[in-house]
Amino acid sequence: MYEQIEVLACGMHALIEEKYKEGFNYLLDITAIDYSEYVQAKESQFAVVYILRDTSFQKTLLIKTYLEDADIESITDIFSGANWLEREVYDQYGINFTNHPNLRRILNHHQFKGHPLRKSYPITQGQLSYAVDDLSDEMNNRLLSKNVVCSLEDGTFSECNKDLMFLNLGPSHPASHGTIRTYVALDGETIEAAVSEIGYLHRGFEKSCENHTYNQIVPYTDRLNYCSAISNNIAFVKTVEEMLGVSLSERAQAIRVMLLELSRIEDHIVCLAAVLVDMGGLTNYWYMYNPREDIYEILSKLTGARLTNSYMRVGGMANDLYEGFGEELKEVIKKVQYGVRETLALIKHNRIFHDRTQNVGILSAEAAINGSVTGPNLRACGIAFDMRKDTPYYGYEKYDFDVVVGSVGDVYDRVMVRFGEIEESIKIIEQVMANLPEGEINVKDAAITLPSKEAVYTTIEGAMNQFKLTFEGVKVPMGEHYSSLEATNGELGFFIVSDGSGTPYKVKVKAPSFTAMSAYPDIIEGSQLADAILTLGSLNIIAGEMDR
Amino acid sequence: MELNTLTLPLDTAITTKLDEAIGWARESSLWPMIFGTACCAIEFMSAAASKYDISRFGAEVVRFSPRQADLLIVAGTITYKQAPVLKQIYDQMSEPKWVISMGACACSGGFYDNYTTMQGIDEIIPVDLYVGGCPPRPEALLDALVTLQNDLRTNKYNPRRHKDFKGKLDHV
Ligand code: SF4
């Protein structure tokens, strides 16, 4: 659990500064809430919420402030990670952060009018975009800070004093996953300045949540980080379950742990395969992708889908493991180990691989902490923050595994940390499967989980119950809650506001890829263009989760 | 005439209609440009990997430059922000060209009926083949590919092309 403080908007900046000095030096998330249609009257229409973590990574602090008008002071001077987070709140809610260096839209396109997460904005009101933003003013400001251009009196910029070439990497670019755009100014092969633009895959997840019941949201969570869909399912239902105050049986917890780790393997495989392809090593892709197909095979037997599994439900999961799952899982693990072994045999002592990755794309530990980077990208900098160790859930403390860390924070470390994590995940899966507890997989509570099919067809209570749960959804007590877990890319959190009905009033995802991407332009400035591609691959940016 | 099933003795000349020779060449050398944005693109990766192996159908030379490609595979959600990019890519491909819309999102917006998502790419570019599914299995994509190749073999250009596409970004 975490501590929660309320503060007046005028004292907010000072409080965060004070807390920062006390050790809360890691910013998790910033979001806003529009209370205009809330069941209870609140002090004002908008509140802004800040979530912080301390140096031990064990204490979480939630600071909330009600706004009189839609203005508040920016905290970008304390946390560099706040830059994009505040831009998002501005874009979605129209809240103005004073002293923000670059307050402009981030997820919605530049021709968009209005602020979609305000309750007054109709959910289906789309707006066409006729042209992409040329990003020239952002680029000029960036060049200005490097003294490459000067600003003129009339507000425009002078000619560059260097012979620069401007280039768009993406959004349609083989290494940018089709959705990430980085606009670079090149001096020869060297990147002089870079600005990234995201939002090309902003699919309105958070707004969609506001008109679906809790269980209907589970399929949407699949499509956040689609490389490891089940871990998103779990992070979401875990938050809802905590709001409901239910705890799962040992068996359900163990199955979730096993699936979380299997998803981690699945996801790291895609990342590693892709980054090695970006380096020109196509063979690795075949070695890595074959075991992934085998994982798909058992997952589709278990859940009915290869990729978008939607396997979790509030209070448990869709069905129990099938007979023989354990045996098949063992075979799959062997194939994964084979794939990893073969890949490592190709790269571990490969001069080209070492030269291309070592001391390339360095993210320092300080920058990572200040920029809210999490997960393998943070651990690659040598910081052993892993929620599975620091704030264990689902009995992670029972399992014997190591946290894999790097030392420099370069591409090499990020790649190798992921290889190491695959090994550790296999260790955990083996321990879970070696003594999987017996028992129910769903909580027995008629207000939360669906009745058995037999009860639905033969009793009136069963039929009623099924109907109400399906149409009205699980009723979650009124309140606000943040909860998270260690997903593949790092801390994946959900902040949910419930008004007591079966549909959330507001959902916010704390997405690890979002903050990793916000650190990216700084990392690549000064490096070579080809290295920027590798850096992007090694950060494992998943657009679905970043743009939501 | 089925050119691919012929074994030719040395010193033979074959006569055929030019159209048919061209159709045969096109059928077996589609160069796809993959416009992958989301989850469906991950299934395209599977289709390209060794198990499903799209190269069995002569369509593995994936191009990321539209100017070198003749088959556009749109795999994933297209948002309003992305739409002008997709339109530009499509316009840059030279004729003849074909479009496969892969997945519920590209076909109709899928379950994203909200303020960000284009309700089907046929609002901005014409589509030849729609592949349903969220995501479609790799087999479904391969099926679309084979269907397209059958059309090409019989010299039908774009017989399935969606006729009343809206062209919302055409005149800007
Ligand atoms: S159709 Fe489904 S799987 Fe494909 S991009 Fe859309 S949401 Fe993802």
Coordinates of C-alpha atoms in Angstrom, one line a residue, chain A residues 20-308:
Chain A
Y20 CA 12.4 14.8 -3.5
K21 CA 15.0 15.8 -0.9
E22 CA 13.5 13.3 1.5
G23 CA 14.3 10.6 -1.0
F24 CA 11.3 10.3 -3.2
N25 CA 13.5 10.8 -6.3
Y26 CA 11.7 8.6 -8.7
L27 CA 8.6 9.8 -10.5
L28 CA 6.2 7.1 -11.6
D29 CA 3.4 8.9 -13.2
I30 CA 1.4 12.1 -13.5
T31 CA -2.3 12.1 -14.5
A32 CA -5.4 14.1 -14.0
I33 CA -9.0 13.4 -13.1
D34 CA -12.0 15.2 -14.5
Y35 CA -14.7 15.0 -11.8
S36 CA -17.4 16.8 -13.7
E37 CA -19.6 13.7 -13.9
Y38 CA -18.5 12.0 -10.7
V39 CA -21.2 10.8 -8.3
Q40 CA -19.9 12.8 -5.4
A41 CA -19.4 16.5 -5.5
K42 CA -15.7 17.4 -5.4
E43 CA -13.8 20.6 -4.6
S44 CA -13.2 21.4 -8.2
Q45 CA -13.5 19.9 -11.6
F46 CA -9.9 18.8 -12.1
A47 CA -7.4 17.1 -9.8
V48 CA -3.8 16.3 -10.8
V49 CA -2.2 13.2 -9.3
Y50 CA 1.5 12.6 -8.9
I51 CA 2.9 9.2 -8.0
L52 CA 6.4 9.0 -6.6
R53 CA 8.7 6.3 -5.3
D54 CA 11.6 6.5 -2.8
T55 CA 15.2 5.5 -3.2
S56 CA 14.7 2.1 -1.6
F57 CA 12.0 1.5 -4.3
Q58 CA 9.7 0.2 -1.5
K59 CA 7.7 3.2 -0.5
T60 CA 5.2 4.8 -2.9
L61 CA 3.6 8.2 -2.4
L62 CA 0.6 9.6 -4.1
I63 CA 0.1 13.3 -4.1
K64 CA -3.2 14.8 -5.2
T65 CA -4.1 18.4 -5.8
Y66 CA -7.4 20.0 -6.8
L67 CA -7.0 22.8 -9.3
E68 CA -9.0 26.0 -9.0
D69 CA -8.5 26.8 -12.7
A70 CA -6.7 24.5 -15.1
D71 CA -3.2 25.8 -14.2
I72 CA -0.4 24.2 -12.2
E73 CA 3.3 24.7 -12.0
S74 CA 5.4 22.2 -14.0
I75 CA 7.9 19.9 -12.1
T76 CA 10.1 19.4 -15.1
D77 CA 12.8 21.3 -13.2
I78 CA 12.9 18.4 -10.7
F79 CA 12.2 15.4 -12.9
S80 CA 13.2 15.2 -16.6
G81 CA 10.7 12.4 -16.9
A82 CA 7.9 14.8 -16.1
N83 CA 8.3 16.5 -19.5
W84 CA 6.3 14.0 -21.6
L85 CA 4.0 13.0 -18.7
E86 CA 2.9 16.6 -18.3
R87 CA 2.5 17.0 -22.0
E88 CA 0.2 14.1 -22.0
V89 CA -2.0 15.5 -19.3
Y90 CA -2.1 18.8 -21.2
D91 CA -3.1 17.0 -24.4
Q92 CA -5.7 14.8 -22.8
Y93 CA -7.2 17.1 -20.2
G94 CA -6.2 20.6 -21.2
I95 CA -4.3 21.3 -18.0
N96 CA -1.8 24.0 -18.4
F97 CA 1.6 23.4 -16.8
T98 CA 3.3 26.8 -16.3
N99 CA 7.0 26.9 -16.9
H100 CA 6.9 23.8 -19.0
P101 CA 9.7 24.0 -21.6
N102 CA 7.7 22.6 -24.5
L103 CA 4.0 22.3 -23.7
R104 CA 2.4 20.8 -26.8
R105 CA 0.3 17.9 -27.8
I106 CA 1.9 14.5 -27.6
L107 CA -0.6 11.7 -28.3
N108 CA -3.2 13.4 -30.4
H109 CA -2.3 15.0 -33.8
H110 CA -1.4 18.7 -34.0
Q111 CA -4.6 19.6 -35.8
F112 CA -6.8 18.1 -33.1
K113 CA -9.2 20.4 -31.3
G114 CA -10.3 19.8 -27.7
H115 CA -9.1 17.5 -25.0
P116 CA -10.5 14.0 -25.4
L117 CA -10.3 12.7 -21.8
R118 CA -12.5 15.5 -20.5
K119 CA -15.9 14.0 -19.8
S120 CA -17.5 16.5 -22.1
Y121 CA -15.6 15.1 -25.1
P122 CA -17.8 12.5 -27.0
I123 CA -15.9 9.3 -27.3
T124 CA -16.5 8.7 -31.0
Q125 CA -15.8 12.1 -32.2
G126 CA -12.8 11.6 -34.5
Q127 CA -11.0 14.4 -36.2
L128 CA -9.1 13.9 -39.5
S129 CA -5.5 14.9 -39.7
Y130 CA -4.5 16.2 -43.1
A131 CA -0.7 16.4 -42.7
V132 CA 1.9 15.4 -40.2
D133 CA 3.5 18.0 -38.0
D134 CA 6.8 19.2 -39.5
L135 CA 8.4 19.5 -36.0
S136 CA 10.5 22.4 -37.2
D137 CA 9.9 24.7 -34.2
E138 CA 10.7 21.9 -31.8
M139 CA 13.9 21.1 -33.8
N140 CA 14.9 24.8 -33.8
N141 CA 14.5 25.0 -30.1
R142 CA 16.6 22.0 -29.7
L143 CA 19.3 23.4 -32.0
L144 CA 19.0 26.7 -30.2
S145 CA 20.0 25.0 -26.9
K146 CA 23.1 23.7 -28.7
N147 CA 24.0 27.1 -30.2
V148 CA 23.6 25.8 -33.7
V149 CA 21.0 28.4 -34.6
C150 CA 20.2 31.7 -32.9
S151 CA 16.8 33.2 -32.4
L152 CA 16.0 36.4 -34.2
E153 CA 14.1 39.3 -33.0
D154 CA 11.0 38.6 -34.9
G155 CA 10.7 35.2 -33.2
T156 CA 12.1 33.1 -36.1
F157 CA 15.4 31.4 -36.2
S158 CA 18.7 32.2 -38.0
E159 CA 20.3 29.9 -40.5
C160 CA 22.2 27.0 -39.1
N161 CA 25.9 27.7 -38.7
K162 CA 26.6 24.1 -39.6
D163 CA 25.9 22.2 -42.7
L164 CA 23.1 20.0 -41.4
M165 CA 20.9 17.5 -43.1
F166 CA 17.4 16.9 -41.7
L167 CA 16.0 13.4 -41.8
N168 CA 12.8 11.8 -40.7
L169 CA 13.3 8.3 -39.1
G170 CA 9.8 7.0 -39.2
P171 CA 7.0 6.7 -38.6
S172 CA 7.1 4.3 -41.5
H173 CA 10.6 3.0 -41.1
P174 CA 11.7 -0.6 -40.7
A175 CA 13.4 -0.1 -37.4
S176 CA 10.7 2.2 -35.9
H177 CA 7.9 -0.4 -35.6
G178 CA 5.8 1.7 -37.9
T179 CA 4.8 4.1 -35.2
I180 CA 7.7 6.0 -33.8
R181 CA 9.0 9.1 -35.5
T182 CA 12.4 10.7 -34.7
Y183 CA 13.4 13.8 -36.6
V184 CA 17.1 14.2 -36.6
A185 CA 19.6 16.9 -37.7
L186 CA 22.7 15.2 -39.1
D187 CA 26.1 16.5 -39.3
G188 CA 27.6 13.9 -41.5
E189 CA 26.7 10.6 -39.8
T190 CA 26.5 12.2 -36.4
I191 CA 23.2 13.2 -34.8
E192 CA 23.4 16.8 -33.8
A193 CA 19.9 17.1 -32.5
A194 CA 16.9 14.8 -32.3
V195 CA 13.2 15.1 -31.4
S196 CA 10.8 12.2 -31.2
E197 CA 7.2 12.3 -31.9
I198 CA 4.8 9.6 -30.7
G199 CA 1.1 9.0 -30.7
Y200 CA 0.9 7.3 -34.1
L201 CA -0.7 4.4 -32.3
H202 CA -2.8 6.3 -29.8
R203 CA -5.9 4.1 -29.9
G204 CA -7.9 5.8 -27.1
F205 CA -7.5 2.9 -24.6
E206 CA -8.2 5.1 -21.6
K207 CA -11.3 6.7 -23.0
S208 CA -12.6 3.3 -24.2
C209 CA -12.2 2.0 -20.6
E210 CA -14.7 4.6 -19.5
N211 CA -17.5 2.9 -21.4
H212 CA -16.8 -0.8 -20.9
T213 CA -17.2 -3.0 -17.9
Y214 CA -14.1 -4.2 -16.0
N215 CA -14.1 -7.6 -17.6
Q216 CA -14.7 -6.1 -21.1
I217 CA -11.5 -4.1 -20.6
V218 CA -9.4 -7.2 -20.4
P219 CA -9.2 -7.6 -24.2
Y220 CA -8.1 -4.0 -24.5
T221 CA -5.3 -4.6 -22.1
D222 CA -4.0 -7.4 -24.3
R223 CA -3.3 -4.8 -27.0
L224 CA -1.2 -2.6 -24.8
N225 CA 1.9 -4.6 -24.9
Y226 CA 0.9 -7.2 -27.5
C227 CA 4.2 -9.0 -27.2
S228 CA 3.3 -10.2 -23.7
A229 CA -0.5 -9.8 -23.5
I230 CA -1.1 -11.8 -20.4
S231 CA 1.1 -9.7 -18.2
N232 CA -1.1 -6.7 -19.1
N233 CA -4.2 -8.7 -18.3
I234 CA -2.8 -9.5 -14.9
A235 CA -1.6 -6.0 -14.0
F236 CA -5.1 -4.7 -14.7
V237 CA -7.1 -7.3 -12.9
K238 CA -4.7 -7.2 -10.0
T239 CA -5.5 -3.5 -9.5
V240 CA -9.2 -4.2 -9.6
E241 CA -9.0 -7.1 -7.2
E242 CA -7.1 -5.0 -4.7
M243 CA -9.9 -2.4 -4.9
L244 CA -12.4 -5.2 -4.3
G245 CA -10.3 -6.5 -1.4
V246 CA -10.2 -10.1 -2.6
S247 CA -7.2 -12.4 -2.6
L248 CA -6.6 -15.3 -4.9
S249 CA -6.0 -18.9 -4.1
E250 CA -2.5 -20.2 -4.0
R251 CA -3.1 -22.0 -7.2
A252 CA -4.3 -18.9 -9.1
Q253 CA -1.4 -16.9 -7.8
A254 CA 1.1 -19.6 -8.9
I255 CA -0.5 -19.8 -12.4
R256 CA -0.3 -16.1 -12.7
V257 CA 3.4 -16.1 -11.8
M258 CA 4.1 -18.8 -14.3
L259 CA 2.3 -17.0 -17.0
L260 CA 4.0 -13.7 -16.1
E261 CA 7.3 -15.3 -16.6
L262 CA 6.3 -17.1 -19.8
S263 CA 5.2 -13.7 -21.2
R264 CA 8.5 -12.2 -20.2
I265 CA 10.3 -14.8 -22.2
E266 CA 8.0 -14.4 -25.1
D267 CA 8.5 -10.6 -25.1
H268 CA 12.3 -10.6 -24.7
I269 CA 12.5 -13.0 -27.6
V270 CA 10.8 -10.5 -29.9
C271 CA 13.0 -7.7 -28.7
L272 CA 16.2 -9.6 -29.0
A273 CA 15.3 -11.1 -32.4
A274 CA 14.4 -7.6 -33.7
V275 CA 17.5 -5.8 -32.3
L276 CA 19.7 -8.5 -33.9
V277 CA 18.0 -8.1 -37.2
D278 CA 18.6 -4.3 -36.9
M279 CA 22.2 -5.2 -36.6
G280 CA 22.1 -7.4 -39.7
G281 CA 22.0 -10.8 -38.0
L282 CA 19.0 -12.3 -39.6
T283 CA 19.9 -15.9 -38.6
N284 CA 19.2 -15.1 -34.9
Y285 CA 15.7 -14.2 -35.9
W286 CA 14.9 -17.7 -37.0
Y287 CA 16.5 -19.2 -33.9
M288 CA 14.5 -17.0 -31.6
Y289 CA 11.3 -17.0 -33.4
N290 CA 10.8 -20.8 -33.6
P291 CA 10.5 -21.2 -29.9
R292 CA 8.2 -18.3 -29.8
E293 CA 5.9 -20.2 -32.2
D294 CA 6.1 -23.1 -29.7
I295 CA 5.0 -20.8 -26.9
Y296 CA 2.1 -19.6 -29.1
E297 CA 1.2 -23.2 -29.6
I298 CA 0.6 -23.9 -25.9
L299 CA -0.9 -20.5 -25.2
S300 CA -3.5 -21.0 -27.9
K301 CA -4.4 -24.3 -26.5
L302 CA -4.7 -22.8 -23.1
T303 CA -6.4 -19.5 -23.9
G304 CA -7.8 -19.9 -27.4
A305 CA -5.6 -17.2 -29.0
R306 CA -2.0 -17.0 -30.0
L307 CA -1.3 -13.4 -29.3
T308 CA -4.2 -11.6 -27.8

